Coordinates of C-alpha atoms in Angstrom, one line a residue:
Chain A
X7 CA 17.0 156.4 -22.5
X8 CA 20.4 157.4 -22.0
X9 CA 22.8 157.1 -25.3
X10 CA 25.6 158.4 -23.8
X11 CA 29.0 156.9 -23.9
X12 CA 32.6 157.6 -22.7
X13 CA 34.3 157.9 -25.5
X14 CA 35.2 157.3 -29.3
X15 CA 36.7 153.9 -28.7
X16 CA 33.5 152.5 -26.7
X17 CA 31.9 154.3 -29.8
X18 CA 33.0 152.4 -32.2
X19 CA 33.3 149.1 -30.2
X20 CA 32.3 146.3 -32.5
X21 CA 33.4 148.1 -36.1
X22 CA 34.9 145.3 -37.6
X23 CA 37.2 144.4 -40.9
X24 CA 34.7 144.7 -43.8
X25 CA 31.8 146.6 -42.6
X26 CA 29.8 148.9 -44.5
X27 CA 30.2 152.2 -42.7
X28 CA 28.0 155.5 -43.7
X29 CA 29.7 158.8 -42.4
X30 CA 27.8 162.3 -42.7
X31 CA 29.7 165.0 -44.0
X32 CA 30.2 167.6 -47.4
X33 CA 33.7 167.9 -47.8
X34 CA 35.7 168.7 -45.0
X35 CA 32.2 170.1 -43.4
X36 CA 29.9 168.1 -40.7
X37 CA 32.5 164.9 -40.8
X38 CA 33.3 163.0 -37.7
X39 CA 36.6 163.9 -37.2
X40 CA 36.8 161.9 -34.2
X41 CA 35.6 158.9 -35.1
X42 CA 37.9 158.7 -38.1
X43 CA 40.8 159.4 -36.6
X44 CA 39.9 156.3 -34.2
X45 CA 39.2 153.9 -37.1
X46 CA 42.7 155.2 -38.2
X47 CA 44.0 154.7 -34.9
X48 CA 42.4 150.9 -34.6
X49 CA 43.8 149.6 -38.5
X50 CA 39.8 148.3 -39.5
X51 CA 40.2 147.5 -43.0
X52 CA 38.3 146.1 -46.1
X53 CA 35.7 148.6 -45.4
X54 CA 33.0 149.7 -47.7
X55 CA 32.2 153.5 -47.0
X56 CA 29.0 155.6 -48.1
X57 CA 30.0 159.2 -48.1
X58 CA 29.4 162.1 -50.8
X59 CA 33.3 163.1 -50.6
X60 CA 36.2 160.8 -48.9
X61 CA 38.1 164.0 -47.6
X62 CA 41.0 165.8 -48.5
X63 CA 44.5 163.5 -49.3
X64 CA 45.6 164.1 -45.4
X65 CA 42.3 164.9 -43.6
X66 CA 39.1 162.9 -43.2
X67 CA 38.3 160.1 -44.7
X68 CA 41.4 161.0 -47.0
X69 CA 43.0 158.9 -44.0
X70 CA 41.4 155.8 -44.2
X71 CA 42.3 155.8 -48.1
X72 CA 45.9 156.5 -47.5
X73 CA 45.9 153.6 -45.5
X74 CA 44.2 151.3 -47.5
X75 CA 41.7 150.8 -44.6
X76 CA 38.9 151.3 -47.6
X77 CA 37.7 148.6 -50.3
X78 CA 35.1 150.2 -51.7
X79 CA 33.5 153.8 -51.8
X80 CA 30.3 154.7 -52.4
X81 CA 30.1 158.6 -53.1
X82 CA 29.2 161.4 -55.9
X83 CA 32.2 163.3 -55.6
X84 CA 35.7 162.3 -55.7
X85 CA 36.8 166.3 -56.8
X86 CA 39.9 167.6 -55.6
X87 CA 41.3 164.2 -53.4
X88 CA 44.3 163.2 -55.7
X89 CA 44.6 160.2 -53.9
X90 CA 40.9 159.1 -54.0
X91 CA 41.0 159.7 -58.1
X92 CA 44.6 157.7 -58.3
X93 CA 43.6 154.5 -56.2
X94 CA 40.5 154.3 -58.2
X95 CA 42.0 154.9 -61.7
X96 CA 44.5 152.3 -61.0
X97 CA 41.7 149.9 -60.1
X98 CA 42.7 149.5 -56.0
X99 CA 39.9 151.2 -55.2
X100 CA 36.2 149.9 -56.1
X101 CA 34.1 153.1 -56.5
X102 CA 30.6 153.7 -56.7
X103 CA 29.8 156.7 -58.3
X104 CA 25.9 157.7 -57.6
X105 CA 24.2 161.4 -58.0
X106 CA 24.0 163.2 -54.8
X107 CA 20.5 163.4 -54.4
X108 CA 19.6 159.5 -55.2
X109 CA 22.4 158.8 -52.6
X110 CA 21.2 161.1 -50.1
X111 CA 17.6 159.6 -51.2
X112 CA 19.4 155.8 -51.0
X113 CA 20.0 156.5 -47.2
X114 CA 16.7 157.9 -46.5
X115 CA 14.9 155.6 -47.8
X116 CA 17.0 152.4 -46.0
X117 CA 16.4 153.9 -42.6
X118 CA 12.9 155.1 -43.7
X119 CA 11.7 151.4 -44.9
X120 CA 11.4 151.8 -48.4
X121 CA 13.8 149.2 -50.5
X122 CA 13.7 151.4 -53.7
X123 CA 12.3 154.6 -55.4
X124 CA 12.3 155.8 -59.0
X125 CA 14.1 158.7 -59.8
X126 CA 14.7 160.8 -63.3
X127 CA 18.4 161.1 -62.2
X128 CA 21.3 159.4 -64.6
X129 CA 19.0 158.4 -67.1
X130 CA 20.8 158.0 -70.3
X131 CA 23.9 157.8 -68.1
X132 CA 26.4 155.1 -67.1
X133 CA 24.8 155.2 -63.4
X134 CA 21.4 153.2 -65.1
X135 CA 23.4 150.8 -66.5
X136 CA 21.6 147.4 -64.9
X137 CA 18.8 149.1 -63.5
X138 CA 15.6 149.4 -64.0
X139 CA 13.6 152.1 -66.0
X140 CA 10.0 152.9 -66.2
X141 CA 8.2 155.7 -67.5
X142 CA 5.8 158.1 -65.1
X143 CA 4.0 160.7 -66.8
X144 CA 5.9 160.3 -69.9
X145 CA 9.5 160.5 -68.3
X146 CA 12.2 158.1 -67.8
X147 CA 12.7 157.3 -64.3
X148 CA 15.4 154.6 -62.9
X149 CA 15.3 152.1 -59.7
X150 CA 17.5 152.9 -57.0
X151 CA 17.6 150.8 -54.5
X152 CA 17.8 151.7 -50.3
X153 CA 21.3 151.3 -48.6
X154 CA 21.6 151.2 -45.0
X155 CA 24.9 150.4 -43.0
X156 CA 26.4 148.6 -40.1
X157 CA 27.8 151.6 -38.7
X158 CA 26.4 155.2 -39.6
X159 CA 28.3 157.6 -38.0
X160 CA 27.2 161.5 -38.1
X161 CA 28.5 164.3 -36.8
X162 CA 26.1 167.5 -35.0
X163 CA 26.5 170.5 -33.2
X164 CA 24.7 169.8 -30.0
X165 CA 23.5 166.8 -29.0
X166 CA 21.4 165.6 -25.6
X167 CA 21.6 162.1 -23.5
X168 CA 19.0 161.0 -25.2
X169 CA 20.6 161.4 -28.5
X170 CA 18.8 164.3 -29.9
X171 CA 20.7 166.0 -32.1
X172 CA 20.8 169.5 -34.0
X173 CA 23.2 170.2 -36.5
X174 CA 25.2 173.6 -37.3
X175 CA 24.4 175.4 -41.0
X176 CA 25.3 173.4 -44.0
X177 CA 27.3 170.6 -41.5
X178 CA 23.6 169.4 -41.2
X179 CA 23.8 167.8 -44.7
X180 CA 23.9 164.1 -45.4
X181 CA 24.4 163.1 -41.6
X182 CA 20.4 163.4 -40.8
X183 CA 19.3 160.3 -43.7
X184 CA 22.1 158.5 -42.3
X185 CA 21.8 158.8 -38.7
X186 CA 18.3 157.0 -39.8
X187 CA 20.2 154.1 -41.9
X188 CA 22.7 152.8 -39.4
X189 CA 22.1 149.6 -37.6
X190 CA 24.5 150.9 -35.6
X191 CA 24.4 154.7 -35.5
X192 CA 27.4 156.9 -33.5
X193 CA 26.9 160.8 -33.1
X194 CA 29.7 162.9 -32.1
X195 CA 29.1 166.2 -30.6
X196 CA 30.5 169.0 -29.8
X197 CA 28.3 169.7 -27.3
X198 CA 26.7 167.3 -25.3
X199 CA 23.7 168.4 -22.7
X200 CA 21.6 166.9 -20.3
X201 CA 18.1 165.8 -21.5
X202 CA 15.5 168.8 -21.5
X203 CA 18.3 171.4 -22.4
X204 CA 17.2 171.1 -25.8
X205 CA 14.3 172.7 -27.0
X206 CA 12.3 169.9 -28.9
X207 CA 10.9 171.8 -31.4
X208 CA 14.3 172.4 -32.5
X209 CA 15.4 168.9 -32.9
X210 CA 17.1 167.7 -36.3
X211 CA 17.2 164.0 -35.4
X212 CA 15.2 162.5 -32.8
X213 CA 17.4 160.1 -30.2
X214 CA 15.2 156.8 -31.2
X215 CA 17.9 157.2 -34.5
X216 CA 20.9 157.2 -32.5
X217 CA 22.3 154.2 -30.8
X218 CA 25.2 155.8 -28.8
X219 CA 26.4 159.6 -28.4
X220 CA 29.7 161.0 -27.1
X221 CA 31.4 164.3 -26.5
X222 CA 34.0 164.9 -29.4
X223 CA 36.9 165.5 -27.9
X224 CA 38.7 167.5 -30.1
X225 CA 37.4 169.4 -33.4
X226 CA 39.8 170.9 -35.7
X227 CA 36.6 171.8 -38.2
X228 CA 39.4 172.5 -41.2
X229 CA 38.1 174.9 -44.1
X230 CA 38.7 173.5 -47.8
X231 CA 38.2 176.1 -49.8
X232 CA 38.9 179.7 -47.5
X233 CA 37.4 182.5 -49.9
X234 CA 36.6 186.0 -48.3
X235 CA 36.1 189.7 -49.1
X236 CA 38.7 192.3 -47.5
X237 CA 37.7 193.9 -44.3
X238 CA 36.4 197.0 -45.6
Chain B
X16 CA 36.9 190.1 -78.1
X17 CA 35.8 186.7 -77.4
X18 CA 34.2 186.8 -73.8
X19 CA 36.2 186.1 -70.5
X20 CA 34.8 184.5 -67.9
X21 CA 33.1 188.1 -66.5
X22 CA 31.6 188.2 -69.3
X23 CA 29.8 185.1 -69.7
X24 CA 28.5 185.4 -65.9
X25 CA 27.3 188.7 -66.7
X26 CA 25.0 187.7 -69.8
X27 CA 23.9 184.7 -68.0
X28 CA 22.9 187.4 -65.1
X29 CA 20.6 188.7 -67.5
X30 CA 18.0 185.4 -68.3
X31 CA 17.3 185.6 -64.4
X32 CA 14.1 186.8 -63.6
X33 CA 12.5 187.8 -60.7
X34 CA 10.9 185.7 -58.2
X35 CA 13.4 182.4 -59.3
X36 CA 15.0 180.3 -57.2
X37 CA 18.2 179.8 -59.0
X38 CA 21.1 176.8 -58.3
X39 CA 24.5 177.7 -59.6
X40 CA 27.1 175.1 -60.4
X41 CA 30.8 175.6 -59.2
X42 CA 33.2 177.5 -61.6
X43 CA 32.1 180.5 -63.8
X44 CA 28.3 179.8 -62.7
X45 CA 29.0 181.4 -59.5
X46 CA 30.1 184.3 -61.2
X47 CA 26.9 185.2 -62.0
X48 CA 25.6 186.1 -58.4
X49 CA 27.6 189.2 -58.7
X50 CA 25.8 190.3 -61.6
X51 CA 22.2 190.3 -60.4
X52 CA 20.3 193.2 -62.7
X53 CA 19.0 195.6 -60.8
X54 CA 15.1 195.9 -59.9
X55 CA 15.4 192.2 -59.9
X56 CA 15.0 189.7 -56.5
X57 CA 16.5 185.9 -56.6
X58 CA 17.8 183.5 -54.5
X59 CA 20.5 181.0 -54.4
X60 CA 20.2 177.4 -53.7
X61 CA 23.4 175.8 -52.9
X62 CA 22.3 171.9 -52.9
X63 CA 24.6 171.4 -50.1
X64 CA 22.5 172.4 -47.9
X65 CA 21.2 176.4 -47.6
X66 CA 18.9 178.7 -49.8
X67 CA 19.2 182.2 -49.5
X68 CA 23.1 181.9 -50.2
X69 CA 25.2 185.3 -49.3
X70 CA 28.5 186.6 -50.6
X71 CA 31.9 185.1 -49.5
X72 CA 32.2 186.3 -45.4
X73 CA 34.4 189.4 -44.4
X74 CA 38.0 188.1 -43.8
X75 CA 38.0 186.9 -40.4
X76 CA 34.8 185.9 -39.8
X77 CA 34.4 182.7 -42.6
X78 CA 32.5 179.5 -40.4
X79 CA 33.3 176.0 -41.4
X80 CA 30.1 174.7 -41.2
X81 CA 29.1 177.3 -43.9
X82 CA 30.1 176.7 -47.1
X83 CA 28.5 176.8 -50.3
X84 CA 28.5 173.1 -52.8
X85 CA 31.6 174.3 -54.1
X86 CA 33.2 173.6 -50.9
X87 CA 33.9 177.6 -50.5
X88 CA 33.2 179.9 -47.2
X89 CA 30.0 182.1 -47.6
X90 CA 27.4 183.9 -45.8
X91 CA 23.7 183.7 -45.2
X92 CA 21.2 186.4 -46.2
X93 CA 18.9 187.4 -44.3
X94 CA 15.8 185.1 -44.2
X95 CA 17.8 182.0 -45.3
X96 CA 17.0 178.2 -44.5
X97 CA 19.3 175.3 -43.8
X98 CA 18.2 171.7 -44.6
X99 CA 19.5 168.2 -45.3
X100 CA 20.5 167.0 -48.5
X101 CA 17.3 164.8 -49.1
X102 CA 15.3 168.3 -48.5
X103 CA 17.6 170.1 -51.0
X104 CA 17.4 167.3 -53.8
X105 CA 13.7 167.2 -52.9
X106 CA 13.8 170.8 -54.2
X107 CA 15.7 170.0 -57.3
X108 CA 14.0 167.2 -58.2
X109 CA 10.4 168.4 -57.6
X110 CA 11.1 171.6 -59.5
X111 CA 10.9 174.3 -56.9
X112 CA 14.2 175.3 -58.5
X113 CA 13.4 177.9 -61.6
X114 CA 16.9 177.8 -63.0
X115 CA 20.1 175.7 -62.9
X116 CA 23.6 177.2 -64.3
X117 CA 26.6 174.9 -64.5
X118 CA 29.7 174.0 -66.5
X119 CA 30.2 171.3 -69.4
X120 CA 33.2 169.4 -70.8
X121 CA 30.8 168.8 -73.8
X122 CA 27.2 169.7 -74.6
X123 CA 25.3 168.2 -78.0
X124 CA 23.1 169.7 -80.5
X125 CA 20.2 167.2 -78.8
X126 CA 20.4 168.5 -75.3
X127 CA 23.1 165.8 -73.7
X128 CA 25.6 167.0 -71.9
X129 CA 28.9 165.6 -70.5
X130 CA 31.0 167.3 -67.3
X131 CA 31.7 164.3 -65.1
X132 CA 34.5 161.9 -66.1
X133 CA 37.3 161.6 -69.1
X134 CA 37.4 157.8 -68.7
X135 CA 40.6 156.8 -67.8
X136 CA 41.9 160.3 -67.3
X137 CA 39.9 162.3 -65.0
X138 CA 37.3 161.3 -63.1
X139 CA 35.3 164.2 -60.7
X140 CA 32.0 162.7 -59.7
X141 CA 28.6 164.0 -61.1
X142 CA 27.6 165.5 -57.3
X143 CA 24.2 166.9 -57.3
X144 CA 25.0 167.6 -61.5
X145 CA 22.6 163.9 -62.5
X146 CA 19.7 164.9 -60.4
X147 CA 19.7 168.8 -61.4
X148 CA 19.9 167.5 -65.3
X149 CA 17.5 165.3 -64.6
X150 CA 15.1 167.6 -63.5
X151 CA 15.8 171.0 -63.9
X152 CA 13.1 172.7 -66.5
X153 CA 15.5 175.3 -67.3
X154 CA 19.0 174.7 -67.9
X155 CA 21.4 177.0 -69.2
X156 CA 25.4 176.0 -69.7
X157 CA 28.2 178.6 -69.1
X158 CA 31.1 177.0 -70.8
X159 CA 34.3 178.1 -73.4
X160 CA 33.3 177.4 -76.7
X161 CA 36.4 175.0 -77.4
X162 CA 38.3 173.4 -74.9
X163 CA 42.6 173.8 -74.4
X164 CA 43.1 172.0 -77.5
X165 CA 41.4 174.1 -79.5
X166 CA 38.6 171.2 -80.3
X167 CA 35.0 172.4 -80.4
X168 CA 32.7 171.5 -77.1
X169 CA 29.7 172.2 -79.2
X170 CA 29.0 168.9 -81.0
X171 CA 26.9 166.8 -82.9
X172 CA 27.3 164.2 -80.3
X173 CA 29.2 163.8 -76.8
X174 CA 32.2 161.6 -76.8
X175 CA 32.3 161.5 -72.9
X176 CA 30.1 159.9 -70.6
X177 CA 27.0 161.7 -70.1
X178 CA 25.6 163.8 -67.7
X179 CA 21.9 164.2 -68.4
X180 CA 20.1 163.4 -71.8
X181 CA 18.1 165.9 -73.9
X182 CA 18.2 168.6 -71.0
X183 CA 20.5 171.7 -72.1
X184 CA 18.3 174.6 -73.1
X185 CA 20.4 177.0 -73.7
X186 CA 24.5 178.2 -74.3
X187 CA 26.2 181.1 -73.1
X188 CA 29.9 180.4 -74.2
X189 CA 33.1 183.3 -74.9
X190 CA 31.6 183.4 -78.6
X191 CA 27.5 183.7 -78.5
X192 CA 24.3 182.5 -77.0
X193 CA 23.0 179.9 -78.3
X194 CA 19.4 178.2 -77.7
X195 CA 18.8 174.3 -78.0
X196 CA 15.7 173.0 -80.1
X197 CA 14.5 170.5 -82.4
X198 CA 18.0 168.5 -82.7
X199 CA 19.9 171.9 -83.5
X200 CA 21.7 174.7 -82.0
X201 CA 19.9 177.8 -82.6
X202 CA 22.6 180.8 -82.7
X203 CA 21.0 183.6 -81.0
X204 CA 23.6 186.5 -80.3
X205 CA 27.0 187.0 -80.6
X206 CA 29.9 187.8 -78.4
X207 CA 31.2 191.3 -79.2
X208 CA 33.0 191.8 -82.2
X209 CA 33.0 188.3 -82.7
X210 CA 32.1 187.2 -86.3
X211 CA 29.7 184.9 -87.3
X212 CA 31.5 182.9 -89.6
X213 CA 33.9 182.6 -86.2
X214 CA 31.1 181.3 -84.9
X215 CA 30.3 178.7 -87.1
X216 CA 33.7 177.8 -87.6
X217 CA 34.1 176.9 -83.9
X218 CA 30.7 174.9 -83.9
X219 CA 31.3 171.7 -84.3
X220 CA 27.6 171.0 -83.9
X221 CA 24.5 171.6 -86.6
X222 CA 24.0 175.6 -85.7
X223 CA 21.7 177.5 -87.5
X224 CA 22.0 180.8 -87.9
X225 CA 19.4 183.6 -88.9
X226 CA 19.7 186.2 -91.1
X227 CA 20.1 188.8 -88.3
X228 CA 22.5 187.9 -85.3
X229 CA 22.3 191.0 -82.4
X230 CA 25.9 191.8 -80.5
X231 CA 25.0 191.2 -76.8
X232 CA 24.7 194.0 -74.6
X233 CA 26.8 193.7 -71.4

């Protein structure tokens, strides 16, 4: 079945004002750079986003933030995005803070079919505040429920018409659980190849995951944190 | 001499043991790949996303879709595995992690520790810190014994939000090494030239101290 489509803004045709919108990426590292720049580009707003970072203050989803496109954020890290931590100490900003692995958990289990899981994760913490707790094998262990989204956008490294996708070293990250969550999912690629170019023992994501699939068309892939050893 | 950061990488370097699978946390954990004792094979888990983590690449040839959870450039070793994050919390969580370093704000006499969030001040995120608490067996903290204000980080109880419950089993700080049990820090060896009465006097915590307190060996 082909997935293909033209570009970003048929892509995202149909992302509407106050959508929950899942986008892959660790840091700067496997985002859709594309597709963000687009959502910048068409003013969607009163979003709710599940992502474990929301950029850097001028670069991913950093973008959306600085222009309020975003209501609420679902993520584990906020780190070094001044605006993210301003917006949301000031209360403009609804934040929901989650571990990594129960949210990268959360999104596998939403496009895998199970509603909930138990997990010993922020026990004793402010994140089980509300939720359940049960003990297995004589450990603490709180509910977390499945998200899933209207739009789950990933990014990979090569993708086929079918929608295949493989990802590139650690840009692989969250955008595999939420390429299964989407009801709508988007990949971006930075290479797209006709079906049977890719070998299918190497696929990431199988295409019956991915809804529509387009050629980015422009990847600036920018570093965070640069560290290095001198040539020797 | 109170340890510097070096330091406190360097006697972490030596609880590792071979055969272990070992995450380290961002800041002076990290440090401690550099001190590997010799004889002695490990490998690194970065829950981003790759085990068999290599050293920062060669200037020139750093990859952005290779990074380590600390957002830096790296390499991969030879014989190394990407996966997804459910794969690498699937790792954490099911234990086939043998060690977890990382960093604290504050860590209690009971285990709990606190590194996330100064409420109304600071807030970080917990990242993957929740789930390796959570489950990590062995847990050891690499931390300054007091914090910029000169305040003890060793205590009786956290003020800040926590982190994990009951998990902390053991202290490296710039002063000693200290081991968690029973309710109680357990001093187990002191910093170089430090004293212990220094010791104790920075501990804001119950610490018990034995009769015979070693000077580590860096």
């Amino acid at each position: 079945m082909n997935k293909v489509v033209e570009n970003v803004e048929v892509a995202l045709e149909g992302l509407e004002d106050n959508m929950t919108v899942m986008l892959g990426g660790f840091g700067l590292c496997g985002i859709p750079e594309n597709s963000i720049q687009q959502m910048v580009k068409t003013g969607v707003k009163g979003l709710t986003c599940i992502s474990n970072n929301a950029g850097v203050d001028d670069f991913g989803l950093g973008l959306l933030l600085q222009e309020k496109q975003i209501k609420k954020m679902i993520s584990s890290y906020v780190g070094e995005n001044d605006e993210f931590e301003r917006q949301m100490l000031s209360g403009e900003l609804e934040v929901d803070l989650i571990p990594q692995g129960s949210l990268a958990e959360r999104c596998r289990a939403g496009g895998a079919g199970i509603p909930a899981f138990y997990t010993p994760a922020g026990f004793g913490t402010e994140v089980a505040e509300g939720k359940e707790v049960r003990d297995f094998n004589g450990k603490p262990h709180i509910l977390e429920m499945a998200l899933t989204a209207d739009f789950a956008i990933v990014k990979a490294w090569k993708g086929d018409t079918e929608g295949n996708l493989i990802f590139k070293a650690t840009a692989r990250n969250f955008n595999p659980m939420m390429a299964m969550a989407g009801k709508i999912t988007v990949a971006e690629v930075e290479e797209l190849v006709p079906a049977g170019e890719l070998d299918p023992n190497e696929i990431h994501t199988p295409g019956i995951f991915v809804q529509r699939i387009f050629q980015g068309e422009k990847f600036e892939k920018r570093i965070e944190q640069r560290t290095v050893r001198p040539k020797e | 001499m109170s340890l510097d950061k070096t330091g406190i990488a360097k006697r972490i370097a030596q609880e590792l043991r071979d055969g272990w699978y070992v995450n380290l946390g961002i800041g002076i954990p990290t440090l401690v790949a550099n001190y590997i004792p010799e004889g002695i094979e490990v490998e690194f888990q970065s829950e981003n996303g790759i085990l068999g983590m290599g050293p920062f690449p060669i200037d020139g040839d750093e990859d952005a879709d290779l990074i380590n959870a600390g957002k830096q450039t790296i390499t991969a070793l030879k014989g190394a595995a990407y996966f997804d994050s459910a794969m690498s919390f699937s790792m954490i969580r099911g234990q086939h992690v043998q060690l977890t370093v990382l960093g604290a704000m504050e860590v209690a006499q009971n285990g709990d520790i606190a590194n996330w969030k100064i409420p109304g001040k600071m807030v970080k995120g917990m990242g993957g810190a929740m789930d390796l608490v959570a489950s990590a067996d062995n847990i050891i903290v690499a931390m300054m014994h007091a914090n910029r204000a000169g305040q003890s980080k060793l205590l009786k109880e956290c003020s800040l939000p926590l982190t994990g419950v009951n998990c902390v089993k053991k202290v490296v700080s710039n002063l000693a090494v200290m081991d968690i049990k029973d309710g109680k820090f357990h001093l187990v060896e002191r910093a170089p030239g430090v004293s212990v009465e220094e010791i104790i006097a920075a501990t804001e915590g119950e610490l018990v101290v034995p009769e015979n307190v070693p000077e580590m060996v860096l």
